[in-house]
mmCIF file of C-alpha atoms in Angstrom:
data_model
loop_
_atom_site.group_PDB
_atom_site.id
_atom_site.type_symbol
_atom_site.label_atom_id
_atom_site.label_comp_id
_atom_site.label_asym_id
_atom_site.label_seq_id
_atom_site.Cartn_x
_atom_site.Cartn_y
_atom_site.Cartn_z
ATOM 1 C CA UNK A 26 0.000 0.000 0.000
ATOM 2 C CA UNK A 27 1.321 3.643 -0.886
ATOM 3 C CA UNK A 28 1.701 6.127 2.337
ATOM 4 C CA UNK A 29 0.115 9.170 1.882
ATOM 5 C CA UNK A 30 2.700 11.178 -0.053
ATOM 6 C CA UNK A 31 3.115 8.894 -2.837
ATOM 7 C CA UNK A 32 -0.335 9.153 -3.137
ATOM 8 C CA UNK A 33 0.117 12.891 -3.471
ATOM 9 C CA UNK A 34 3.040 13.110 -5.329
ATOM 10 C CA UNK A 35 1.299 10.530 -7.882
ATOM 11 C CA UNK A 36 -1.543 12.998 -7.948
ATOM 12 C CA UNK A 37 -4.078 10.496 -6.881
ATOM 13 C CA UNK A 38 -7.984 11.974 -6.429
ATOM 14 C CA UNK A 39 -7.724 12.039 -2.453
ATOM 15 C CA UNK A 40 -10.651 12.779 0.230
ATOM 16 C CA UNK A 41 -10.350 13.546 3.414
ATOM 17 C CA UNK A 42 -11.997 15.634 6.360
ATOM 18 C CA UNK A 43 -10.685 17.985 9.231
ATOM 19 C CA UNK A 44 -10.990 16.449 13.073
ATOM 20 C CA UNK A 45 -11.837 19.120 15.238
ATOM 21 C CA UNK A 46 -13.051 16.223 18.254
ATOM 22 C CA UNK A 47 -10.069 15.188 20.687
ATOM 23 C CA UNK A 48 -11.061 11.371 20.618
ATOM 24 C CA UNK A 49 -8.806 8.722 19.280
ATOM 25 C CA UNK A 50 -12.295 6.636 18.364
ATOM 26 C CA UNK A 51 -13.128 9.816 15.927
ATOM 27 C CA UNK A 52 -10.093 8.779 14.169
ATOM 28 C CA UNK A 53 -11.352 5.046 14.223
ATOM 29 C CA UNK A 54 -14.542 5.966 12.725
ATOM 30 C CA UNK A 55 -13.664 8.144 9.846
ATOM 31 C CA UNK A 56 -10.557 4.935 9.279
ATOM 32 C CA UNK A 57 -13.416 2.936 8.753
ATOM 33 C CA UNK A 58 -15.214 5.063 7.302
ATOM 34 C CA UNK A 59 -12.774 4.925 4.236
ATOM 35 C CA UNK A 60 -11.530 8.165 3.907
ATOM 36 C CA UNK A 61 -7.781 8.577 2.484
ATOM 37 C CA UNK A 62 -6.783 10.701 5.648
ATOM 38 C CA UNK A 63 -7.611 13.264 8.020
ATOM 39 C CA UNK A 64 -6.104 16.525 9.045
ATOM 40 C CA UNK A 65 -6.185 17.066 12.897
ATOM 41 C CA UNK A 66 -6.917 20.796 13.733
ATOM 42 C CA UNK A 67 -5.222 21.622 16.222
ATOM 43 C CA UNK A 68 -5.795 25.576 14.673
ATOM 44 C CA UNK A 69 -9.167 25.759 15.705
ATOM 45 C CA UNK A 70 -9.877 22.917 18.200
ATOM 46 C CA UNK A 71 -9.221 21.894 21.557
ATOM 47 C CA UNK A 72 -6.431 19.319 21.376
ATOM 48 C CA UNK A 73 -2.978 19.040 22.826
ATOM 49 C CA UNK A 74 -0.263 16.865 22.159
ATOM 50 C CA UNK A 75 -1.088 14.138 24.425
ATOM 51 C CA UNK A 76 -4.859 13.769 22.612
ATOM 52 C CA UNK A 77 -2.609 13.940 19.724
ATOM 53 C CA UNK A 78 -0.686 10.768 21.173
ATOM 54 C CA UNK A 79 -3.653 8.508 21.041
ATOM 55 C CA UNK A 80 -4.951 10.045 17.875
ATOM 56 C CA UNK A 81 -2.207 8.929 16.286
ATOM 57 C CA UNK A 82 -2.026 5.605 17.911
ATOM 58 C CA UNK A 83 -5.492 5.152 16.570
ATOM 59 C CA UNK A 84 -4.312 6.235 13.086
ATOM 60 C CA UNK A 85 -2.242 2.897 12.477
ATOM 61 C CA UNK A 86 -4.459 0.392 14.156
ATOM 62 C CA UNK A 87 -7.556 2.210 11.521
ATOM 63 C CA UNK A 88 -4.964 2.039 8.588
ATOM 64 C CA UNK A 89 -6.010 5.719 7.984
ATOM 65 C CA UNK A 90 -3.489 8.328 8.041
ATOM 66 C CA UNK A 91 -3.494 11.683 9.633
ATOM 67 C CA UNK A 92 -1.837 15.009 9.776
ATOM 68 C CA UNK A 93 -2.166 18.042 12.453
ATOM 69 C CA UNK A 94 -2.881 21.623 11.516
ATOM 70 C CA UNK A 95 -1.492 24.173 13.944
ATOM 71 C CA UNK A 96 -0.947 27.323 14.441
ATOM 72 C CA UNK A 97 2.579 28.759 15.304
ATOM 73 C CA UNK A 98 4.691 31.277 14.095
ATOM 74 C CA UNK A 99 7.429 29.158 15.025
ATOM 75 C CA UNK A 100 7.740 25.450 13.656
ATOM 76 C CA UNK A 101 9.354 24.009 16.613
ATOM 77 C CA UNK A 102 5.707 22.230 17.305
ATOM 78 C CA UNK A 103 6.131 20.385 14.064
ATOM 79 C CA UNK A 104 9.004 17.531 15.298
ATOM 80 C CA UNK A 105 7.222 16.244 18.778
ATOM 81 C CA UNK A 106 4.033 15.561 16.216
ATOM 82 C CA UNK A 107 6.154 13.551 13.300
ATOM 83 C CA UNK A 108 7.946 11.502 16.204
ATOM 84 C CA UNK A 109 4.349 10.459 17.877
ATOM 85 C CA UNK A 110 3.685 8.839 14.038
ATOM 86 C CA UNK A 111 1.584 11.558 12.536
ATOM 87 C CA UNK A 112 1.747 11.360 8.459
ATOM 88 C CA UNK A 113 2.361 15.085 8.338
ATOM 89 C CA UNK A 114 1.477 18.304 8.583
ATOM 90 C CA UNK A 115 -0.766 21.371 7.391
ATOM 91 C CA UNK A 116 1.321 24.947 8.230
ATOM 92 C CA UNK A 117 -1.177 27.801 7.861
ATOM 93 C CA UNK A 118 -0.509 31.520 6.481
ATOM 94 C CA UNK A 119 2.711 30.104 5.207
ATOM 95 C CA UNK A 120 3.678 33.725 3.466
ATOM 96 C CA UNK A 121 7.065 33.115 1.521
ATOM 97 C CA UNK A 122 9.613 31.204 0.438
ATOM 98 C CA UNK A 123 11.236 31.947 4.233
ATOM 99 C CA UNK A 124 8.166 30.303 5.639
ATOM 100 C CA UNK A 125 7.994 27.222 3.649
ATOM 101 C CA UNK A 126 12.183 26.661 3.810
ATOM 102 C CA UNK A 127 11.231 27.214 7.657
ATOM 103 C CA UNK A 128 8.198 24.270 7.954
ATOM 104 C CA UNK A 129 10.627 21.823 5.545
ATOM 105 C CA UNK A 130 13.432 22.449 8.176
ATOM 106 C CA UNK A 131 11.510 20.833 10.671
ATOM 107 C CA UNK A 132 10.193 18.106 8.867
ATOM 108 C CA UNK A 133 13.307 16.976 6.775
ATOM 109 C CA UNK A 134 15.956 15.184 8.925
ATOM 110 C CA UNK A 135 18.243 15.508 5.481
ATOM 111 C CA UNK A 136 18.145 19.484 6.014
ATOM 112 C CA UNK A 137 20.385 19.048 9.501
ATOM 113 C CA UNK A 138 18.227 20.941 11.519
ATOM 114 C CA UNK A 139 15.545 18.605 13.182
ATOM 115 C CA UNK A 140 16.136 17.511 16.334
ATOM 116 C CA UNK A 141 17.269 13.672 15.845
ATOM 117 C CA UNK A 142 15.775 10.260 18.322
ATOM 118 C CA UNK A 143 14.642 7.452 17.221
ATOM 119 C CA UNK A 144 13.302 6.344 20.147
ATOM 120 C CA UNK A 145 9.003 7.666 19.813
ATOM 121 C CA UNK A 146 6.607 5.581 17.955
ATOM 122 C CA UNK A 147 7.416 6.634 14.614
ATOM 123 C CA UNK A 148 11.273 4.941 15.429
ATOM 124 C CA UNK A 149 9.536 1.706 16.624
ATOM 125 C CA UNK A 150 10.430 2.670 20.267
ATOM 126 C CA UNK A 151 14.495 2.451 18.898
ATOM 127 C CA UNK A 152 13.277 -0.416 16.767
ATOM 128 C CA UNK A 153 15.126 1.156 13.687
ATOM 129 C CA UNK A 154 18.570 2.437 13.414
ATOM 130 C CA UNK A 155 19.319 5.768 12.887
ATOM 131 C CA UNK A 156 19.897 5.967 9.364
ATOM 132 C CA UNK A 157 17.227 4.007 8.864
ATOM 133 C CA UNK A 158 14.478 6.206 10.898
ATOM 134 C CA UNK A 159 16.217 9.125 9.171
ATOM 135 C CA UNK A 160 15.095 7.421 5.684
ATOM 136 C CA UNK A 161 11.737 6.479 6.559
ATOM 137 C CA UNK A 162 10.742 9.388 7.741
ATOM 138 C CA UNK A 163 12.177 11.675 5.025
ATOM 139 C CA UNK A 164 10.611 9.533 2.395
ATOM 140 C CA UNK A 165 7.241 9.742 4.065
ATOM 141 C CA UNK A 166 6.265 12.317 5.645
ATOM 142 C CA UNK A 167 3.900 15.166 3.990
ATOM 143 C CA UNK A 168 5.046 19.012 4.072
ATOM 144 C CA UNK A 169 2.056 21.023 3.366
ATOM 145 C CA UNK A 170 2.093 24.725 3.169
ATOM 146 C CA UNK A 171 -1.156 26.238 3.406
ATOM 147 C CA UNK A 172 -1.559 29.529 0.588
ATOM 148 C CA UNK A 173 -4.373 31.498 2.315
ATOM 149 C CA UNK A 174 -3.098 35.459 2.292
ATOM 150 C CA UNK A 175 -3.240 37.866 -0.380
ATOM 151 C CA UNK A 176 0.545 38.485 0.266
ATOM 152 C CA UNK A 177 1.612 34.847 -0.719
ATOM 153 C CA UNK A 178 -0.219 35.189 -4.097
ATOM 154 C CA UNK A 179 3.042 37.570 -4.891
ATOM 155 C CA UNK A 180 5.299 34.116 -3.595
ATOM 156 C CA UNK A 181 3.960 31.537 -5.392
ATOM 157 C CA UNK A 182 6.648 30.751 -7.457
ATOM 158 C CA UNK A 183 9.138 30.773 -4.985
ATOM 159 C CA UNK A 184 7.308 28.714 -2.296
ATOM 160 C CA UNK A 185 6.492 25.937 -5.058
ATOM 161 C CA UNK A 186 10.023 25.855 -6.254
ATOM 162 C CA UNK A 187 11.119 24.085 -3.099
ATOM 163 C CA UNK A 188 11.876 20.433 -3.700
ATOM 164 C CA UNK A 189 10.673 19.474 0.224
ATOM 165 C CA UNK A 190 6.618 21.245 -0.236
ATOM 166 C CA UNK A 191 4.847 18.589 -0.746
ATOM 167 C CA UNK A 192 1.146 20.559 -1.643
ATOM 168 C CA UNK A 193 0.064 24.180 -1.734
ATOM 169 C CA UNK A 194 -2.954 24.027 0.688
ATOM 170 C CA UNK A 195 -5.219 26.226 -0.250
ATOM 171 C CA UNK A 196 -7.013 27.913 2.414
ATOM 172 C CA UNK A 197 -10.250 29.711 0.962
ATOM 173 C CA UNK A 198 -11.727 31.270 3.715
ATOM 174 C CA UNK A 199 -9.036 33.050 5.074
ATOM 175 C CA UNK A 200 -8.056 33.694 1.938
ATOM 176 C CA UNK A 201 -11.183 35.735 0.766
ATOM 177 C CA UNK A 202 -10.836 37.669 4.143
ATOM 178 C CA UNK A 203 -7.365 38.682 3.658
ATOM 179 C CA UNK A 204 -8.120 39.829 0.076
ATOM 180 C CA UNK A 205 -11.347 41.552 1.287
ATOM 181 C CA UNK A 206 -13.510 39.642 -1.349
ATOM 182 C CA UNK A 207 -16.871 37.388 -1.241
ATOM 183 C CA UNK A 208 -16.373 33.530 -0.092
ATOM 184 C CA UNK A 209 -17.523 32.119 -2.633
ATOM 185 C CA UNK A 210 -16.766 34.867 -5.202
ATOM 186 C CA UNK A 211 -15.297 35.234 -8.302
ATOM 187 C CA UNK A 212 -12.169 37.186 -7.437
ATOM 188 C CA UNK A 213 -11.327 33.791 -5.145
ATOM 189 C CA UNK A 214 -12.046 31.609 -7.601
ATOM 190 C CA UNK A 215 -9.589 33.426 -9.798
ATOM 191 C CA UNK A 216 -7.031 33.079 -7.108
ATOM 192 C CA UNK A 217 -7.401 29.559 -6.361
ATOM 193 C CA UNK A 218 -6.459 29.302 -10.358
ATOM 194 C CA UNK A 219 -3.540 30.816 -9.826
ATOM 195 C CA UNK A 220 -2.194 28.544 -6.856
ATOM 196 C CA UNK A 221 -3.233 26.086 -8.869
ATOM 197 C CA UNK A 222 -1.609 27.185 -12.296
ATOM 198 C CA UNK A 223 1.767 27.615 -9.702
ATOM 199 C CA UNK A 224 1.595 24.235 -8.327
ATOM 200 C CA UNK A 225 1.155 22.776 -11.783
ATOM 201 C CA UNK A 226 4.562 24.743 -12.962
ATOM 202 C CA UNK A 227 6.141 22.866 -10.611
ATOM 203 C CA UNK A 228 4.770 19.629 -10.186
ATOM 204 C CA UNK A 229 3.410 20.178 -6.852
ATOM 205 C CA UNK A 230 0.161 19.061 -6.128
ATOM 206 C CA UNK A 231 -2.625 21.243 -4.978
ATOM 207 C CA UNK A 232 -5.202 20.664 -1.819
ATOM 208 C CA UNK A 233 -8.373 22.954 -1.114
ATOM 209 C CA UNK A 234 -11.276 23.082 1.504
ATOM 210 C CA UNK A 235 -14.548 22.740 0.371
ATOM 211 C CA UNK A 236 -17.582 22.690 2.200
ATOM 212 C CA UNK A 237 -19.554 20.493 0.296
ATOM 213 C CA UNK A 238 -18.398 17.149 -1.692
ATOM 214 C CA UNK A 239 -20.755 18.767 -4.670
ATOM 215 C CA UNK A 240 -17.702 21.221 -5.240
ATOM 216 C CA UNK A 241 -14.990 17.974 -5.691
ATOM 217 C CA UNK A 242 -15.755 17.222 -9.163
ATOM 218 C CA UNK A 243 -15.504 20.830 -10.667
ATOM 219 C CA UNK A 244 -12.395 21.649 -8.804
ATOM 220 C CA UNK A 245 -10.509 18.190 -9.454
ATOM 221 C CA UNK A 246 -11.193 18.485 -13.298
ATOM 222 C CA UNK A 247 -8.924 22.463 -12.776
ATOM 223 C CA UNK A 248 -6.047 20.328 -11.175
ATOM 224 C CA UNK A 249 -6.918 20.270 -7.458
ATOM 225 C CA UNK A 250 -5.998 16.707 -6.368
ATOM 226 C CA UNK A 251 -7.146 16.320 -2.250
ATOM 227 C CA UNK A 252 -9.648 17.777 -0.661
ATOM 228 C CA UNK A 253 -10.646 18.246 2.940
ATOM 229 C CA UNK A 254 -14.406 18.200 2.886
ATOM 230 C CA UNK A 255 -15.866 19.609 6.140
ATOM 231 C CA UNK A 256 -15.339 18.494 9.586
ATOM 232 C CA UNK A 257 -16.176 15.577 12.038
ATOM 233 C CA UNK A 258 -18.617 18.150 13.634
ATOM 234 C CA UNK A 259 -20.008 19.259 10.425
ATOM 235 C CA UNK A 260 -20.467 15.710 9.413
ATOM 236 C CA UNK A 261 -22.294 14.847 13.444
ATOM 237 C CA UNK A 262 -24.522 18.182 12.981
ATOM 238 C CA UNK A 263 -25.781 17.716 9.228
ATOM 239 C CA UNK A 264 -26.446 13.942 10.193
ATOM 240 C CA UNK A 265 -27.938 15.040 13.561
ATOM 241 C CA UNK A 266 -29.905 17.892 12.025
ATOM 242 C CA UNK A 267 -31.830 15.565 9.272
ATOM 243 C CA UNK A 268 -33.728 13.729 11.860
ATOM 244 C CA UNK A 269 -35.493 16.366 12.839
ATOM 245 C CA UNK A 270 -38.234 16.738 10.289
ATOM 246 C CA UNK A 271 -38.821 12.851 11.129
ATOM 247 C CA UNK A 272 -39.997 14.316 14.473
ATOM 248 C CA UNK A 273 -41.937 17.533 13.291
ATOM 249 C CA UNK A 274 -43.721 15.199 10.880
#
């Protein structure tokens, strides 16, 4: 079975949600579920690093892999997540090519700078030699830069150039906010295009939020290749919420 970023770097058609929950048996369900992965938000959602712990443990017994979102202007919360097994991670407002070098520093054991031990889960508890955990881990795990400021659309070049980004994350909310247009609007859409048309330059695949799974099809077929669709919560209230006309009929 591919890991996650071959899948991405083969630009496979990958679905997958945000977990906003701190419960390893969210992570369980969703595995089963069948969804390619899930992104952990740790942005917008109560959960710390020890939640994180069994999230993650749940992640290999469900076969599903998943990443954590954060927010930090420093990346020195990116290592302790990659050594508890985590498949990657999702960097918001990433603004430059100094912010993307900076989020690849910490995931990269080739770039020097990432503090070394094979000794947490994703080492096999010192099951695997150095070298070898240094390998692995390189190989496998997903650098995601997430575009979603109208300053980065000036960057795009640069931050796609780097060999280590794995995807250009495209964050549309935030992004119509920062460039003070509608969500969903035109002047977005025309955005997105452009991330998009960068990525492509490059060979770097492209991720993008949506909403609604109705929205996959259109933007898969202009080059967007994974998609987090909603939320566990979104998913709970929509289900939740349909029941009630069974009761007011």
């Amino acid at each position: 079975m591919q890991d996650l970023r071959s899948r991405i770097e083969a630009k496979d058609l990958l679905i997958g949600t945000f977990i906003k929950t701190p419960a390893p048996q969210i992570v369980e369900i969703l595995g089963e579920a069948g969804l390619d992965f899930a992104v952990v938000d740790q942005e917008h959602a109560p959960i710390g690093i020890a939640q994180m712990d069994m999230m993650a443990l749940a992640s290999r017994a469900a076969g599903m892999p998943i990443l954590s979102r954060r927010w930090g202007t420093s990346r020195d919360w990116i290592a302790p997540l990659l050594d508890l097994g985590v498949a990657g991670v999702m960097v918001p407002h990433v603004m430059d090519r100094t912010d993307a070098e900076a989020v690849c520093d910490a995931v990269r054991f080739s770039r020097g700078k990432r503090g070394l031990s094979p000794s947490p889960r994703a080492g096999n508890y010192g099951g695997m030699t150095i070298q070898d955990y240094q390998h692995n881990c390189d190989a496998s795990s997903v650098a995601m830069v997430q575009i979603e400021d109208a300053s980065a659309l000036d960057h795009l070049d640069d931050i796609a150039a780097i060999d280590d980004v794995d995807m250009l994350f495209i964050g549309p909310a935030d992004l119509a906010q920062s460039m003070q247009v509608g969500y969903p609007s035109d002047a977005l859409d025309e955005a997105i295009l452009r991330i998009v048309a960068a990525g492509q330059k490059h060979d770097k695949a492209i991720g993008l939020f949506v909403g609604n799974a109705a929205h996959i099809p259109d933007w898969h077929a202009k080059g967007v290749t994974l998609f987090v669709c909603g939320s566990d919560q979104s998913m709970l209230k929509s289900a939740a919420s349909s029941l009630l006309p069974v009761k007011g009929g």
